[in-house]
Amino acid sequence: MPKIKNYKYIVPLAICLTVASCTPALAPLVETKAVPEFFNKSTDTTNIAATPWQTYFKDPNLINLIEIALKNNQELQITLQEIEIAKNDIRLRKGALLPKVGIGAGAGIEKVGRYTSQGAGDASTEIRPGLEMPEPLGDLKIAAYANWEVDIWKKLRNSKKAAVSRYLSTVEGKNFVITNLIAEVADSYYELLALDSQLDIVKQNIALQSTALEIVKFQKEAARSTELAVQKFQAEVMASKSMEFEILQNINETENKISFLLGQYPQEIKRDKSNFISLLPPVIHSGIPAQLLANRPDIKQAEMELEAAKLDVKVARAEFYPSLDITAKVGANAFKSSYLFTLPESLLYSFVGDFAAPLINRNAIKAEYKSANSRQIQALYNYERAILKAYLEVSSQLSKINNLEKSYQLKAQQVDALSRSIAVAGDLFKSARVDYFEVLMTQRDALESKLELIETKKEQLNAVVHVYRDLGGGWK
């Protein structure tokens, strides 16, 4: 019968094939869906996301606030520490690829019974002629040792790659925090400007109503009006003054919110209160949906998490395969310090290779393998959801910008008409051609329309901030 050559490799190979054949099959990943080709039928690739935030925003006070927030905001600082944690995890995984090397020393003493095999052997042994083995027996040792798991199945390398992907994910997470932080500061700043404008309008309305109140009082004294009219005008003045204090409270809360975003204690926010209604939103260039994949940090973060999850599956699969551990040791060993460095007699060395496959705990490994695959599928759906969410957010904001522009034009015309009607109603009231109720309603309608116009302007400015954020602008 012919000899089988290299028979020593047959057993390990058979073990590997058996383990591989017993690895549970997993459900295939579903391919990700393609994004639409354009927003609102536009194929222009010009994209405001490429514009730095220092250029996109024109107000120097807002730019200064954003700079302070990017320096001091606690949430951003927390995210930066997450990046450091992920970076250290890479070092940990990288270190697992290298042999673990150390040095150690030890000392001990042992006395065994004479009527034992070791005791009888030691009693009849001479170290040198005429010099018997000492009793009790000392044990001194100094040695360097190394242990290395050979990465046959790329388990450790894939683990390191997964750590790198998660590090890149935390970087994108930091970029996402920056984008949202810039948008939140800008939102709150424009809200503060809107409240300032609303406060000015309410104060102007209080002055107008107070003048009308004085007129109706004179008319009552002249028997041209009644106490009911006086009380109605008085009530309107009180209502407007109450609204003034509500706006002042909202201003205080908004300033505190901005201070929190800036990582500082409450203080007055520097701003230009004079020209809010004349602010013009920038022209929006949305580019094409495919650019979201490169510009949106949350999409890139989800992509990195998906890549890490895929590598985790490979790592979990490698747990089924045999592992090769190599252990080596070299040093000196003797029962007496004077003999410790007597070479080669005190020389100690060993070299061991262990090749082992898991058998008892295979159910636990299978469970982890299936869990890793489930996490991979979760990461895939999370990636798809991030893309869908980004597209819908941009689409909604573009539609909102278009509709707000038309709404603002109509509200501006309404304010102009009602502002003219206040003067007309006042003149007619003085000549007793209209009653006090029409004057009150005209003033109330004019106030509401002016406040709504400011609110619409704020929504316009917020919309261009949000579309800049949703397109992935601000972090570059």
XYZ file of C-alpha atoms in Angstrom:
476
model
C 0.000 0.000 0.000
C 1.520 3.349 -1.020
C 2.516 5.825 1.656
C 0.508 9.005 1.952
C 2.879 11.942 1.896
C 2.322 15.008 4.075
C -0.169 13.078 6.222
C 0.411 15.534 9.054
C -1.607 18.177 7.137
C -4.620 15.955 6.517
C -6.129 16.149 10.026
C -6.042 19.954 10.328
C -7.428 20.293 6.812
C -10.237 17.863 7.595
C -11.100 19.829 10.735
C -11.214 23.078 8.754
C -13.483 21.612 6.077
C -15.785 20.114 8.705
C -16.061 23.413 10.589
C -16.648 25.386 7.385
C -19.396 22.988 6.289
C -21.152 23.392 9.643
C -21.210 27.189 9.535
C -24.881 28.259 9.407
C -26.083 29.901 6.210
C -27.297 33.498 6.376
C -29.933 35.418 4.485
C -28.445 37.449 1.596
C -28.406 41.212 1.873
C -30.948 43.129 -0.181
C -29.437 45.635 -2.612
C -29.891 49.272 -1.699
C -32.396 51.281 -3.719
C -31.200 53.919 -6.167
C -31.937 57.550 -5.306
C -34.065 59.653 -7.704
C -32.199 61.493 -10.439
C -33.234 65.045 -9.561
C -35.106 67.438 -7.268
C -38.131 69.098 -8.842
C -37.005 68.098 -12.371
C -33.758 70.085 -12.115
C -30.517 68.474 -13.312
C -28.270 71.399 -12.281
C -25.368 70.042 -10.211
C -24.573 73.396 -8.561
C -24.943 72.728 -4.848
C -24.914 75.205 -1.947
C -23.602 72.414 0.307
C -20.148 73.172 -1.105
C -20.383 76.768 0.187
C -18.580 77.321 3.527
C -20.895 78.504 6.274
C -18.767 81.642 6.733
C -19.758 82.589 3.170
C -23.323 81.296 3.212
C -24.299 83.471 6.184
C -23.791 87.214 5.708
C -24.581 88.597 9.167
C -21.274 89.169 11.065
C -23.043 88.817 14.418
C -24.380 85.387 13.436
C -20.980 84.320 12.126
C -19.412 85.284 15.456
C -22.024 83.286 17.390
C -21.410 80.182 15.247
C -17.648 80.453 15.791
C -18.147 80.567 19.575
C -20.564 77.604 19.441
C -18.114 75.481 17.432
C -15.467 76.211 20.055
C -17.468 75.790 23.264
C -20.564 73.653 22.627
C -20.620 70.725 25.071
C -22.391 68.285 22.755
C -19.700 68.818 20.132
C -16.973 68.329 22.738
C -18.621 65.068 23.827
C -18.630 63.897 20.206
C -14.920 64.731 19.874
C -14.204 62.456 22.835
C -16.143 59.670 21.106
C -13.718 60.059 18.204
C -10.789 59.629 20.602
C -12.419 56.504 22.057
C -12.852 55.045 18.564
C -9.243 55.930 17.710
C -8.020 54.074 20.793
C -10.105 51.048 19.800
C -8.142 50.932 16.525
C -4.900 50.826 18.524
C -6.350 48.010 20.626
C -7.307 45.951 17.554
C -3.967 46.646 15.919
C -2.143 45.487 19.032
C -4.010 42.149 18.907
C -2.247 41.390 15.593
C 1.184 41.537 17.215
C 2.774 39.008 19.586
C 2.364 39.735 23.280
C 5.895 39.896 24.700
C 6.839 40.266 28.355
C 9.506 39.513 30.918
C 9.076 38.038 34.351
C 10.962 36.711 37.357
C 9.979 34.367 40.129
C 11.272 32.670 43.230
C 10.036 29.718 45.252
C 11.006 26.911 47.601
C 9.831 23.315 47.756
C 10.275 20.395 50.173
C 8.973 17.036 49.029
C 8.713 13.825 51.031
C 11.732 11.502 50.932
C 9.509 8.505 50.342
C 8.193 9.795 47.040
C 9.504 9.277 43.575
C 10.752 12.874 43.355
C 12.168 12.853 46.879
C 13.956 9.534 46.324
C 15.304 10.778 43.003
C 16.565 14.059 44.490
C 18.264 12.181 47.375
C 20.234 10.002 44.974
C 21.192 12.882 42.651
C 24.439 14.820 42.867
C 24.789 18.218 41.309
C 28.520 17.785 41.188
C 30.590 14.942 42.565
C 30.198 15.023 46.331
C 27.532 17.782 46.260
C 24.007 16.495 46.831
C 20.770 18.148 45.826
C 19.860 20.715 48.546
C 16.844 20.275 50.735
C 14.541 22.180 50.677
C 14.910 22.933 46.977
C 14.886 26.514 45.785
C 13.426 27.622 42.460
C 14.685 30.884 40.857
C 13.555 31.900 37.396
C 13.918 34.843 35.046
C 12.541 34.595 31.524
C 11.134 36.435 28.529
C 7.915 35.062 27.073
C 5.795 35.632 23.993
C 2.306 34.613 22.935
C 0.911 35.100 19.429
C -2.399 34.185 17.852
C -1.647 33.654 14.164
C -4.326 35.460 12.150
C -4.976 32.638 9.687
C -8.583 33.544 8.846
C -8.156 37.352 8.972
C -10.299 37.508 12.091
C -8.035 40.044 13.802
C -7.425 42.044 10.634
C -11.162 42.295 9.918
C -11.733 43.303 13.525
C -9.215 46.116 13.077
C -10.880 47.192 9.803
C -14.255 47.270 11.568
C -12.738 49.506 14.249
C -11.406 51.820 11.516
C -14.880 51.998 9.937
C -16.409 52.860 13.301
C -13.768 55.526 13.814
C -14.684 57.055 10.448
C -18.326 56.779 11.505
C -17.647 58.853 14.627
C -15.881 61.458 12.473
C -18.985 61.704 10.299
C -21.062 61.844 13.466
C -19.009 64.851 14.540
C -19.625 66.480 11.155
C -23.350 65.839 11.547
C -23.303 67.499 14.978
C -21.496 70.509 13.469
C -24.068 70.821 10.670
C -26.982 70.673 13.097
C -25.296 73.005 15.583
C -24.769 75.678 12.922
C -28.388 75.343 11.800
C -29.681 75.519 15.367
C -27.690 78.658 16.168
C -28.895 80.319 12.952
C -32.517 79.278 13.640
C -32.425 80.734 17.136
C -30.714 83.917 15.925
C -33.386 84.569 13.305
C -36.068 83.786 15.864
C -34.519 86.396 18.143
C -34.527 88.989 15.339
C -38.164 88.153 14.578
C -39.136 88.632 18.224
C -37.350 92.000 18.260
C -39.359 93.096 15.209
C -42.596 91.836 16.707
C -41.840 93.746 19.910
C -41.342 96.973 17.923
C -44.640 96.451 16.103
C -46.518 95.778 19.333
C -45.051 98.925 20.886
C -46.093 100.941 17.833
C -49.540 99.418 18.051
C -49.797 100.317 21.765
C -48.976 103.945 20.899
C -51.594 103.911 18.134
C -54.227 102.354 20.379
C -53.423 104.800 23.181
C -53.992 107.697 20.779
C -57.321 106.183 19.726
C -58.232 105.732 23.387
C -57.627 109.425 24.075
C -59.765 110.356 21.079
C -62.686 108.212 22.210
C -62.427 109.707 25.715
C -62.758 113.212 24.248
C -65.679 112.013 22.147
C -67.381 110.637 25.239
C -66.967 113.970 27.011
C -68.511 115.624 23.990
C -71.366 113.092 24.086
C -70.317 111.695 20.689
C -69.343 108.284 22.107
C -70.161 105.988 25.030
C -68.412 104.432 28.010
C -68.603 101.072 26.193
C -66.313 102.395 23.463
C -63.866 103.724 26.059
C -63.741 100.363 27.838
C -63.286 98.458 24.549
C -60.322 100.622 23.549
C -58.910 100.332 27.076
C -59.146 96.540 26.857
C -57.271 96.522 23.527
C -54.458 98.598 25.012
C -54.176 96.181 27.966
C -54.155 93.167 25.611
C -51.322 94.667 23.559
C -49.296 95.480 26.680
C -49.766 91.905 27.869
C -48.508 90.695 24.473
C -45.463 92.934 24.899
C -44.448 91.127 28.096
C -45.021 87.727 26.477
C -42.647 88.691 23.669
C -40.081 89.967 26.189
C -40.199 86.587 27.927
C -39.757 84.789 24.605
C -36.757 87.024 23.846
C -35.202 86.110 27.192
C -35.745 82.387 26.625
C -34.325 82.558 23.094
C -31.221 84.395 24.303
C -30.770 81.708 26.960
C -31.128 79.008 24.326
C -28.422 80.622 22.207
C -26.194 80.983 25.269
C -26.636 77.263 25.962
C -25.634 76.415 22.381
C -22.590 78.663 22.833
C -21.648 76.874 26.058
C -21.836 80.009 28.171
C -24.016 81.492 30.898
C -26.937 83.756 29.896
C -26.016 87.120 28.456
C -27.378 89.571 25.933
C -26.906 88.409 22.357
C -25.380 91.035 20.108
C -27.525 91.612 17.006
C -28.806 94.192 14.547
C -32.483 94.790 15.372
C -33.226 97.296 12.631
C -33.456 95.455 9.322
C -35.044 92.037 9.892
C -37.966 92.520 7.523
C -35.596 93.603 4.727
C -33.360 90.504 4.969
C -33.319 88.581 1.685
C -32.918 84.778 1.670
C -30.032 83.545 -0.523
C -30.670 81.851 -3.849
C -30.842 78.075 -3.380
C -29.033 75.605 -5.634
C -29.912 72.095 -4.516
C -27.828 70.063 -6.961
C -28.910 66.453 -7.601
C -29.920 63.769 -5.057
C -26.831 61.636 -5.736
C -24.704 64.393 -4.172
C -26.384 63.721 -0.837
C -24.387 60.491 -0.560
C -21.158 62.485 -0.451
C -22.368 65.599 1.370
C -24.673 64.368 4.153
C -22.626 63.297 7.200
C -25.457 61.135 8.578
C -25.577 59.122 5.323
C -21.805 58.667 5.345
C -21.997 57.698 9.021
C -24.617 55.046 8.245
C -22.449 53.816 5.363
C -19.445 53.388 7.669
C -21.601 51.569 10.230
C -22.790 49.218 7.475
C -19.199 48.527 6.431
C -18.258 47.786 10.050
C -21.258 45.465 10.432
C -20.195 43.494 7.327
C -16.719 43.028 8.796
C -18.230 41.945 12.119
C -19.963 39.101 10.286
C -16.613 37.960 8.873
C -15.075 38.103 12.337
C -17.945 36.077 13.808
C -17.636 33.531 10.991
C -13.910 33.113 11.669
C -14.738 32.013 15.215
C -15.882 28.663 13.769
C -12.433 27.941 12.349
C -9.481 26.483 14.266
C -7.087 28.938 15.853
C -3.318 28.674 15.946
C -1.635 29.968 19.110
C 2.157 30.032 19.425
C 3.796 30.333 22.836
C 7.543 30.750 23.379
C 9.723 31.256 26.447
C 13.454 31.699 27.013
C 15.352 32.434 30.209
C 17.339 31.048 33.107
C 16.198 28.672 35.853
C 18.139 27.333 38.865
C 17.675 26.443 42.546
C 20.424 28.816 43.672
C 21.252 32.363 42.583
C 24.923 31.539 41.961
C 23.863 28.979 39.360
C 21.187 31.189 37.721
C 23.444 32.492 34.971
C 25.593 29.408 34.587
C 25.027 28.583 30.930
C 24.035 26.356 29.299
C 23.071 24.375 32.397
C 20.528 26.981 33.643
C 19.123 27.763 30.196
C 15.337 27.471 29.942
C 13.398 27.623 26.695
C 10.170 26.340 25.212
C 8.217 26.687 21.979
C 4.633 25.429 21.709
C 2.093 25.654 18.913
C -1.596 24.911 19.642
C -4.080 24.271 16.848
C -7.605 24.017 18.238
C -11.162 24.197 16.908
C -14.255 25.031 19.001
C -16.564 22.127 19.786
C -18.369 22.563 23.107
C -19.368 26.219 22.701
C -20.464 26.092 19.059
C -24.048 27.089 19.920
C -22.782 30.314 21.490
C -20.662 31.013 18.407
C -23.632 30.327 16.134
C -25.768 32.712 18.150
C -23.167 35.481 17.886
C -22.762 34.797 14.158
C -26.495 35.135 13.548
C -26.659 38.236 15.738
C -23.829 39.800 13.733
C -25.773 39.147 10.536
C -28.932 40.663 12.033
C -26.940 43.747 13.011
C -25.630 43.895 9.452
C -29.194 43.855 8.078
C -30.161 46.533 10.598
C -27.250 48.673 9.410
C -28.370 48.231 5.799
C -31.912 49.374 6.557
C -30.549 52.259 8.612
C -28.413 53.305 5.622
C -31.423 53.161 3.291
C -33.527 55.093 5.808
C -30.855 57.801 6.084
C -30.869 58.274 2.299
C -34.669 58.351 2.105
C -34.908 60.756 5.040
C -32.331 63.080 3.472
C -34.124 63.158 0.120
C -37.524 63.837 1.694
C -36.099 66.578 3.931
C -34.549 68.403 0.984
C -37.669 67.957 -1.145
C -39.882 69.323 1.630
C -37.647 72.330 2.258
C -37.440 73.222 -1.437
C -41.230 73.110 -1.660
C -41.515 75.148 1.540
C -39.146 77.843 0.240
C -41.187 78.178 -2.950
C -44.539 78.367 -1.132
C -43.256 80.744 1.563
C -42.022 83.148 -1.099
C -45.512 83.347 -2.629
C -47.146 83.553 0.800
C -44.814 86.365 1.878
C -45.669 88.447 -1.191
C -49.394 88.127 -0.496
C -48.996 88.873 3.227
C -46.906 91.961 2.406
C -49.747 93.227 0.191
C -52.214 92.479 2.993
C -50.108 94.466 5.493
C -49.929 97.426 3.095
C -53.697 97.413 2.639
C -54.461 97.122 6.351
C -51.890 99.797 7.251
C -53.639 102.223 4.895
C -57.016 101.188 6.304
C -55.932 102.198 9.834
C -55.472 105.822 8.772
C -58.744 105.763 6.828
C -60.647 104.249 9.765
C -59.158 106.839 12.114
C -60.254 109.745 9.947
C -63.744 108.306 9.527
C -64.008 107.678 13.271
C -63.065 111.282 14.055
C -65.851 112.471 11.790
C -68.288 109.931 13.305
C -68.776 108.151 9.974
C -67.776 104.738 11.415
C -68.214 103.390 14.923
C -65.483 102.381 17.350
C -65.917 98.649 16.614
C -64.683 99.041 13.025
C -61.647 100.983 14.219
C -60.843 98.277 16.774
C -61.190 95.492 14.230
C -59.033 97.350 11.715
C -56.252 97.898 14.263
C -56.445 94.273 15.423
C -56.339 92.912 11.865
C -53.387 95.147 11.004
C -51.462 94.011 14.084
C -52.100 90.334 13.351
C -51.095 90.718 9.715
C -47.826 92.468 10.629
C -46.954 89.784 13.171
C -47.780 87.084 10.634
C -45.595 88.820 8.036
C -42.645 88.738 10.446
C -43.362 85.085 11.251
C -43.376 84.266 7.539
C -40.071 86.100 7.069
C -38.605 84.074 9.940
C -39.868 80.841 8.359
C -38.288 81.891 5.054
C -34.907 82.440 6.672
C -35.199 79.223 8.685
C -36.100 77.302 5.531
C -32.912 78.378 3.739
C -30.940 77.412 6.863
C -32.628 74.002 6.935
C -32.126 73.286 3.235
C -28.428 74.176 3.645
C -28.253 71.719 6.543
C -30.288 69.044 4.741
C -28.075 69.231 1.656
C -25.064 68.534 3.899
C -23.634 72.041 4.145
C -21.772 73.529 7.073
C -19.296 70.862 8.175
C -16.665 71.249 5.468
